[in-house]
């Protein structure tokens, strides 16, 4: 079965939270020399209780707005039979885990696995058979390529094919690229199709 890895923050939805950015950086720095992550079983996560909801307001979840076509494209991947892995460096502390799962459920996004606290996405994706990964950070995309995983950088500001990293600026284009990737799997063929 084909597997698609997808980052969460600034890839599926916007994120405007200084508190989250600080926690994320601390977690990354603490664990940068070894791969560390936690697989979350979405069906086993209980709803967010009122205390956690109050704590989580610091992270401003109401500001998490999905990018146009993101949810539809991801669900289309899932309906086509691809396994969807959400792979994020987002801290795996209980409040954030519960709020993340609540956001996924509220937005009716299909997801087979949720991986949080993943500080080395290239290594994780390689070890777990991810065929293609979508992320907003160039350094994560570079790590993915280094580990033999196809990378798409979601970049709202530009679109290009460079150094094995494909930069696309919309989820509609990501959907087309992924569909063509699994059909053709050579960069030249895909570029020709995408340019039509």
PDB file of C-alpha atoms in Angstrom:
ATOM      1  CA  UNK A   1       0.000   0.000   0.000  1.00  0.00           C
ATOM      2  CA  UNK A   2       1.258   3.482  -0.870  1.00  0.00           C
ATOM      3  CA  UNK A   3       1.986   5.740   2.110  1.00  0.00           C
ATOM      4  CA  UNK A   4       1.819   9.536   2.169  1.00  0.00           C
ATOM      5  CA  UNK A   5       3.366  11.501   5.035  1.00  0.00           C
ATOM      6  CA  UNK A   6       1.985  14.954   5.727  1.00  0.00           C
ATOM      7  CA  UNK A   7       3.177  17.594   8.178  1.00  0.00           C
ATOM      8  CA  UNK A   8       0.519  19.491  10.146  1.00  0.00           C
ATOM      9  CA  UNK A   9       1.528  23.033  11.109  1.00  0.00           C
ATOM     10  CA  UNK A  10       1.884  25.480   8.215  1.00  0.00           C
ATOM     11  CA  UNK A  11       1.302  22.607   5.776  1.00  0.00           C
ATOM     12  CA  UNK A  12      -2.338  21.593   6.269  1.00  0.00           C
ATOM     13  CA  UNK A  13      -3.333  24.704   8.201  1.00  0.00           C
ATOM     14  CA  UNK A  14      -2.065  28.106   9.201  1.00  0.00           C
ATOM     15  CA  UNK A  15      -0.438  28.473  12.603  1.00  0.00           C
ATOM     16  CA  UNK A  16      -0.041  31.705  14.505  1.00  0.00           C
ATOM     17  CA  UNK A  17       1.100  30.787  18.001  1.00  0.00           C
ATOM     18  CA  UNK A  18       4.282  32.050  19.590  1.00  0.00           C
ATOM     19  CA  UNK A  19       3.771  29.693  22.567  1.00  0.00           C
ATOM     20  CA  UNK A  20       3.623  26.675  20.250  1.00  0.00           C
ATOM     21  CA  UNK A  21       6.696  27.822  18.289  1.00  0.00           C
ATOM     22  CA  UNK A  22       8.714  28.101  21.522  1.00  0.00           C
ATOM     23  CA  UNK A  23       7.621  24.634  22.776  1.00  0.00           C
ATOM     24  CA  UNK A  24       8.393  23.134  19.372  1.00  0.00           C
ATOM     25  CA  UNK A  25      11.920  24.604  19.316  1.00  0.00           C
ATOM     26  CA  UNK A  26      12.645  23.398  22.871  1.00  0.00           C
ATOM     27  CA  UNK A  27      11.512  19.871  22.021  1.00  0.00           C
ATOM     28  CA  UNK A  28      13.588  19.827  18.813  1.00  0.00           C
ATOM     29  CA  UNK A  29      16.746  21.052  20.553  1.00  0.00           C
ATOM     30  CA  UNK A  30      16.382  18.522  23.376  1.00  0.00           C
ATOM     31  CA  UNK A  31      16.084  15.604  20.972  1.00  0.00           C
ATOM     32  CA  UNK A  32      17.949  16.640  17.848  1.00  0.00           C
ATOM     33  CA  UNK A  33      20.636  13.925  18.015  1.00  0.00           C
ATOM     34  CA  UNK A  34      18.279  10.933  18.145  1.00  0.00           C
ATOM     35  CA  UNK A  35      15.011  10.128  16.483  1.00  0.00           C
ATOM     36  CA  UNK A  36      12.155  10.444  18.903  1.00  0.00           C
ATOM     37  CA  UNK A  37       8.449  10.341  18.286  1.00  0.00           C
ATOM     38  CA  UNK A  38       5.171   9.018  19.638  1.00  0.00           C
ATOM     39  CA  UNK A  39       2.534   7.277  17.571  1.00  0.00           C
ATOM     40  CA  UNK A  40      -0.914   8.421  18.693  1.00  0.00           C
ATOM     41  CA  UNK A  41      -3.886   6.082  18.344  1.00  0.00           C
ATOM     42  CA  UNK A  42      -6.580   8.586  17.395  1.00  0.00           C
ATOM     43  CA  UNK A  43      -9.455   6.296  18.355  1.00  0.00           C
ATOM     44  CA  UNK A  44      -8.100   5.962  21.894  1.00  0.00           C
ATOM     45  CA  UNK A  45      -7.768   9.696  22.606  1.00  0.00           C
ATOM     46  CA  UNK A  46     -10.586  10.954  24.777  1.00  0.00           C
ATOM     47  CA  UNK A  47     -12.226  14.298  24.108  1.00  0.00           C
ATOM     48  CA  UNK A  48     -10.469  17.387  25.395  1.00  0.00           C
ATOM     49  CA  UNK A  49     -11.587  18.093  28.953  1.00  0.00           C
ATOM     50  CA  UNK A  50     -12.426  21.661  30.085  1.00  0.00           C
ATOM     51  CA  UNK A  51      -9.104  22.197  31.940  1.00  0.00           C
ATOM     52  CA  UNK A  52      -7.049  21.210  28.901  1.00  0.00           C
ATOM     53  CA  UNK A  53      -9.248  23.384  26.676  1.00  0.00           C
ATOM     54  CA  UNK A  54      -8.345  26.395  28.850  1.00  0.00           C
ATOM     55  CA  UNK A  55      -4.624  25.565  28.738  1.00  0.00           C
ATOM     56  CA  UNK A  56      -4.781  24.983  25.000  1.00  0.00           C
ATOM     57  CA  UNK A  57      -6.266  28.439  24.352  1.00  0.00           C
ATOM     58  CA  UNK A  58      -2.686  29.717  24.735  1.00  0.00           C
ATOM     59  CA  UNK A  59      -1.967  27.911  21.453  1.00  0.00           C
ATOM     60  CA  UNK A  60      -4.879  29.695  19.725  1.00  0.00           C
ATOM     61  CA  UNK A  61      -6.455  26.674  17.982  1.00  0.00           C
ATOM     62  CA  UNK A  62      -9.264  28.816  16.584  1.00  0.00           C
ATOM     63  CA  UNK A  63      -6.606  30.363  14.329  1.00  0.00           C
ATOM     64  CA  UNK A  64      -5.794  26.995  12.694  1.00  0.00           C
ATOM     65  CA  UNK A  65      -7.427  27.543   9.320  1.00  0.00           C
ATOM     66  CA  UNK A  66      -7.015  24.804   6.707  1.00  0.00           C
ATOM     67  CA  UNK A  67      -5.396  25.898   3.479  1.00  0.00           C
ATOM     68  CA  UNK A  68      -7.763  25.818   0.467  1.00  0.00           C
ATOM     69  CA  UNK A  69      -8.295  22.274  -0.852  1.00  0.00           C
ATOM     70  CA  UNK A  70      -6.071  20.684   1.845  1.00  0.00           C
ATOM     71  CA  UNK A  71      -8.747  18.616   3.578  1.00  0.00           C
ATOM     72  CA  UNK A  72     -10.439  17.609   0.331  1.00  0.00           C
ATOM     73  CA  UNK A  73      -7.110  16.549  -1.201  1.00  0.00           C
ATOM     74  CA  UNK A  74      -6.047  14.519   1.840  1.00  0.00           C
ATOM     75  CA  UNK A  75      -9.417  12.777   2.011  1.00  0.00           C
ATOM     76  CA  UNK A  76      -9.198  12.070  -1.724  1.00  0.00           C
ATOM     77  CA  UNK A  77      -5.796  10.419  -1.158  1.00  0.00           C
ATOM     78  CA  UNK A  78      -7.327   8.284   1.597  1.00  0.00           C
ATOM     79  CA  UNK A  79     -10.355   7.352  -0.540  1.00  0.00           C
ATOM     80  CA  UNK A  80      -7.959   6.273  -3.321  1.00  0.00           C
ATOM     81  CA  UNK A  81      -6.462   3.738  -0.908  1.00  0.00           C
ATOM     82  CA  UNK A  82      -3.314   5.559   0.207  1.00  0.00           C
ATOM     83  CA  UNK A  83      -2.320   5.355   3.879  1.00  0.00           C
ATOM     84  CA  UNK A  84      -2.156   8.825   5.420  1.00  0.00           C
ATOM     85  CA  UNK A  85       0.444   9.517   8.113  1.00  0.00           C
ATOM     86  CA  UNK A  86       0.406  12.897   9.833  1.00  0.00           C
ATOM     87  CA  UNK A  87       4.018  13.350  10.931  1.00  0.00           C
ATOM     88  CA  UNK A  88       4.799  16.402  13.022  1.00  0.00           C
ATOM     89  CA  UNK A  89       7.410  17.760  15.378  1.00  0.00           C
ATOM     90  CA  UNK A  90       4.446  19.222  17.295  1.00  0.00           C
ATOM     91  CA  UNK A  91       5.092  18.455  21.004  1.00  0.00           C
ATOM     92  CA  UNK A  92       3.495  15.240  22.225  1.00  0.00           C
ATOM     93  CA  UNK A  93       2.333  16.631  25.558  1.00  0.00           C
ATOM     94  CA  UNK A  94      -1.216  15.541  26.538  1.00  0.00           C
ATOM     95  CA  UNK A  95      -2.897  18.923  25.986  1.00  0.00           C
ATOM     96  CA  UNK A  96      -1.485  19.230  22.470  1.00  0.00           C
ATOM     97  CA  UNK A  97      -2.174  15.573  21.614  1.00  0.00           C
ATOM     98  CA  UNK A  98      -5.826  15.920  22.620  1.00  0.00           C
ATOM     99  CA  UNK A  99      -6.285  19.243  20.872  1.00  0.00           C
ATOM    100  CA  UNK A 100      -4.616  17.914  17.699  1.00  0.00           C
ATOM    101  CA  UNK A 101      -6.880  14.873  17.608  1.00  0.00           C
ATOM    102  CA  UNK A 102      -9.916  17.084  18.296  1.00  0.00           C
ATOM    103  CA  UNK A 103      -8.929  19.354  15.366  1.00  0.00           C
ATOM    104  CA  UNK A 104      -8.526  16.359  13.030  1.00  0.00           C
ATOM    105  CA  UNK A 105     -11.924  14.962  14.082  1.00  0.00           C
ATOM    106  CA  UNK A 106     -13.717  18.330  13.909  1.00  0.00           C
ATOM    107  CA  UNK A 107     -12.450  18.840  10.363  1.00  0.00           C
ATOM    108  CA  UNK A 108     -13.321  15.265   9.302  1.00  0.00           C
ATOM    109  CA  UNK A 109      -9.834  14.521   7.999  1.00  0.00           C
ATOM    110  CA  UNK A 110      -8.991  10.882   7.274  1.00  0.00           C
ATOM    111  CA  UNK A 111      -5.773   9.772   8.910  1.00  0.00           C
ATOM    112  CA  UNK A 112      -4.309   6.298   9.429  1.00  0.00           C
ATOM    113  CA  UNK A 113      -1.500   7.289  11.799  1.00  0.00           C
ATOM    114  CA  UNK A 114      -0.658  10.383  13.826  1.00  0.00           C
ATOM    115  CA  UNK A 115       3.003  10.783  14.770  1.00  0.00           C
ATOM    116  CA  UNK A 116       3.898  13.662  17.108  1.00  0.00           C
ATOM    117  CA  UNK A 117       7.237  14.815  18.476  1.00  0.00           C
ATOM    118  CA  UNK A 118       9.058  13.549  15.377  1.00  0.00           C
ATOM    119  CA  UNK A 119      12.335  15.440  15.211  1.00  0.00           C
ATOM    120  CA  UNK A 120      13.819  13.548  12.243  1.00  0.00           C
ATOM    121  CA  UNK A 121      11.143  13.110   9.606  1.00  0.00           C
ATOM    122  CA  UNK A 122      13.570  11.784   6.985  1.00  0.00           C
ATOM    123  CA  UNK A 123      14.695   8.908   9.174  1.00  0.00           C
ATOM    124  CA  UNK A 124      11.160   8.143  10.387  1.00  0.00           C
ATOM    125  CA  UNK A 125       9.724   8.194   6.852  1.00  0.00           C
ATOM    126  CA  UNK A 126      12.485   5.943   5.541  1.00  0.00           C
ATOM    127  CA  UNK A 127      12.100   3.424   8.377  1.00  0.00           C
ATOM    128  CA  UNK A 128       8.308   3.304   7.970  1.00  0.00           C
ATOM    129  CA  UNK A 129       8.043   3.016   4.196  1.00  0.00           C
ATOM    130  CA  UNK A 130       6.634   6.477   3.458  1.00  0.00           C
ATOM    131  CA  UNK A 131       6.644   6.936  -0.326  1.00  0.00           C
ATOM    132  CA  UNK A 132       6.161  10.703  -0.447  1.00  0.00           C
ATOM    133  CA  UNK A 133       6.083  13.411   2.241  1.00  0.00           C
ATOM    134  CA  UNK A 134       4.576  16.906   2.175  1.00  0.00           C
ATOM    135  CA  UNK A 135       6.157  19.473   4.523  1.00  0.00           C
ATOM    136  CA  UNK A 136       6.590  23.237   4.676  1.00  0.00           C
ATOM    137  CA  UNK A 137      10.205  23.252   5.923  1.00  0.00           C
ATOM    138  CA  UNK A 138      13.066  23.012   3.443  1.00  0.00           C
ATOM    139  CA  UNK A 139      15.364  21.337   6.010  1.00  0.00           C
ATOM    140  CA  UNK A 140      12.805  18.539   6.544  1.00  0.00           C
ATOM    141  CA  UNK A 141      12.466  18.088   2.775  1.00  0.00           C
ATOM    142  CA  UNK A 142      16.253  17.904   2.419  1.00  0.00           C
ATOM    143  CA  UNK A 143      16.388  15.243   5.160  1.00  0.00           C
ATOM    144  CA  UNK A 144      13.651  13.270   3.411  1.00  0.00           C
ATOM    145  CA  UNK A 145      15.557  13.293   0.105  1.00  0.00           C
ATOM    146  CA  UNK A 146      18.748  12.253   1.928  1.00  0.00           C
ATOM    147  CA  UNK A 147      16.858   9.242   3.323  1.00  0.00           C
ATOM    148  CA  UNK A 148      15.447   8.260  -0.087  1.00  0.00           C
ATOM    149  CA  UNK A 149      11.914   9.620   0.391  1.00  0.00           C
ATOM    150  CA  UNK A 150      10.277  11.864  -2.230  1.00  0.00           C
ATOM    151  CA  UNK A 151       9.575  15.330  -0.777  1.00  0.00           C
ATOM    152  CA  UNK A 152       7.096  18.043  -1.672  1.00  0.00           C
ATOM    153  CA  UNK A 153       7.632  21.385  -0.009  1.00  0.00           C
ATOM    154  CA  UNK A 154       4.351  23.226   0.475  1.00  0.00           C
ATOM    155  CA  UNK A 155       5.412  26.786  -0.248  1.00  0.00           C
ATOM    156  CA  UNK A 156       2.644  29.355  -0.707  1.00  0.00           C
ATOM    157  CA  UNK A 157       5.054  31.841  -2.263  1.00  0.00           C
ATOM    158  CA  UNK A 158       6.673  29.919  -5.079  1.00  0.00           C
ATOM    159  CA  UNK A 159       6.498  26.863  -7.260  1.00  0.00           C
ATOM    160  CA  UNK A 160       9.450  25.080  -8.824  1.00  0.00           C
ATOM    161  CA  UNK A 161      11.196  21.744  -9.310  1.00  0.00           C
ATOM    162  CA  UNK A 162      14.705  21.939  -7.926  1.00  0.00           C
ATOM    163  CA  UNK A 163      17.272  19.530  -6.462  1.00  0.00           C
ATOM    164  CA  UNK A 164      14.765  16.667  -6.168  1.00  0.00           C
ATOM    165  CA  UNK A 165      12.494  18.797  -3.958  1.00  0.00           C
ATOM    166  CA  UNK A 166       9.272  19.845  -5.589  1.00  0.00           C
ATOM    167  CA  UNK A 167       7.881  23.157  -4.296  1.00  0.00           C
ATOM    168  CA  UNK A 168       4.162  23.576  -4.864  1.00  0.00           C
ATOM    169  CA  UNK A 169       1.994  26.482  -3.771  1.00  0.00           C
ATOM    170  CA  UNK A 170      -1.473  24.895  -3.599  1.00  0.00           C
ATOM    171  CA  UNK A 171      -3.070  21.696  -2.365  1.00  0.00           C
ATOM    172  CA  UNK A 172      -4.829  21.264  -5.693  1.00  0.00           C
ATOM    173  CA  UNK A 173      -1.399  21.063  -7.388  1.00  0.00           C
ATOM    174  CA  UNK A 174      -0.127  18.754  -4.649  1.00  0.00           C
ATOM    175  CA  UNK A 175      -3.056  16.430  -5.383  1.00  0.00           C
ATOM    176  CA  UNK A 176      -2.236  16.384  -9.088  1.00  0.00           C
ATOM    177  CA  UNK A 177       1.470  15.839  -8.439  1.00  0.00           C
ATOM    178  CA  UNK A 178       0.923  12.943  -6.017  1.00  0.00           C
ATOM    179  CA  UNK A 179      -1.520  11.266  -8.385  1.00  0.00           C
ATOM    180  CA  UNK A 180       1.013  11.555 -11.215  1.00  0.00           C
ATOM    181  CA  UNK A 181       3.891  10.490  -8.956  1.00  0.00           C
ATOM    182  CA  UNK A 182       2.272   7.159  -8.198  1.00  0.00           C
ATOM    183  CA  UNK A 183       1.380   6.637 -11.864  1.00  0.00           C
ATOM    184  CA  UNK A 184       4.653   7.743 -13.499  1.00  0.00           C
ATOM    185  CA  UNK A 185       7.316   8.140 -10.790  1.00  0.00           C
ATOM    186  CA  UNK A 186       9.857  10.005 -12.945  1.00  0.00           C
ATOM    187  CA  UNK A 187      10.381  13.709 -12.474  1.00  0.00           C
ATOM    188  CA  UNK A 188      10.497  14.494 -16.200  1.00  0.00           C
ATOM    189  CA  UNK A 189       7.192  12.752 -16.909  1.00  0.00           C
ATOM    190  CA  UNK A 190       5.506  14.465 -13.965  1.00  0.00           C
ATOM    191  CA  UNK A 191       6.863  17.924 -14.883  1.00  0.00           C
ATOM    192  CA  UNK A 192       5.553  17.520 -18.432  1.00  0.00           C
ATOM    193  CA  UNK A 193       2.092  16.551 -17.134  1.00  0.00           C
ATOM    194  CA  UNK A 194       2.019  19.349 -14.553  1.00  0.00           C
ATOM    195  CA  UNK A 195       2.965  21.945 -17.196  1.00  0.00           C
ATOM    196  CA  UNK A 196      -0.002  21.035 -19.415  1.00  0.00           C
TER     197      UNK A 196
END
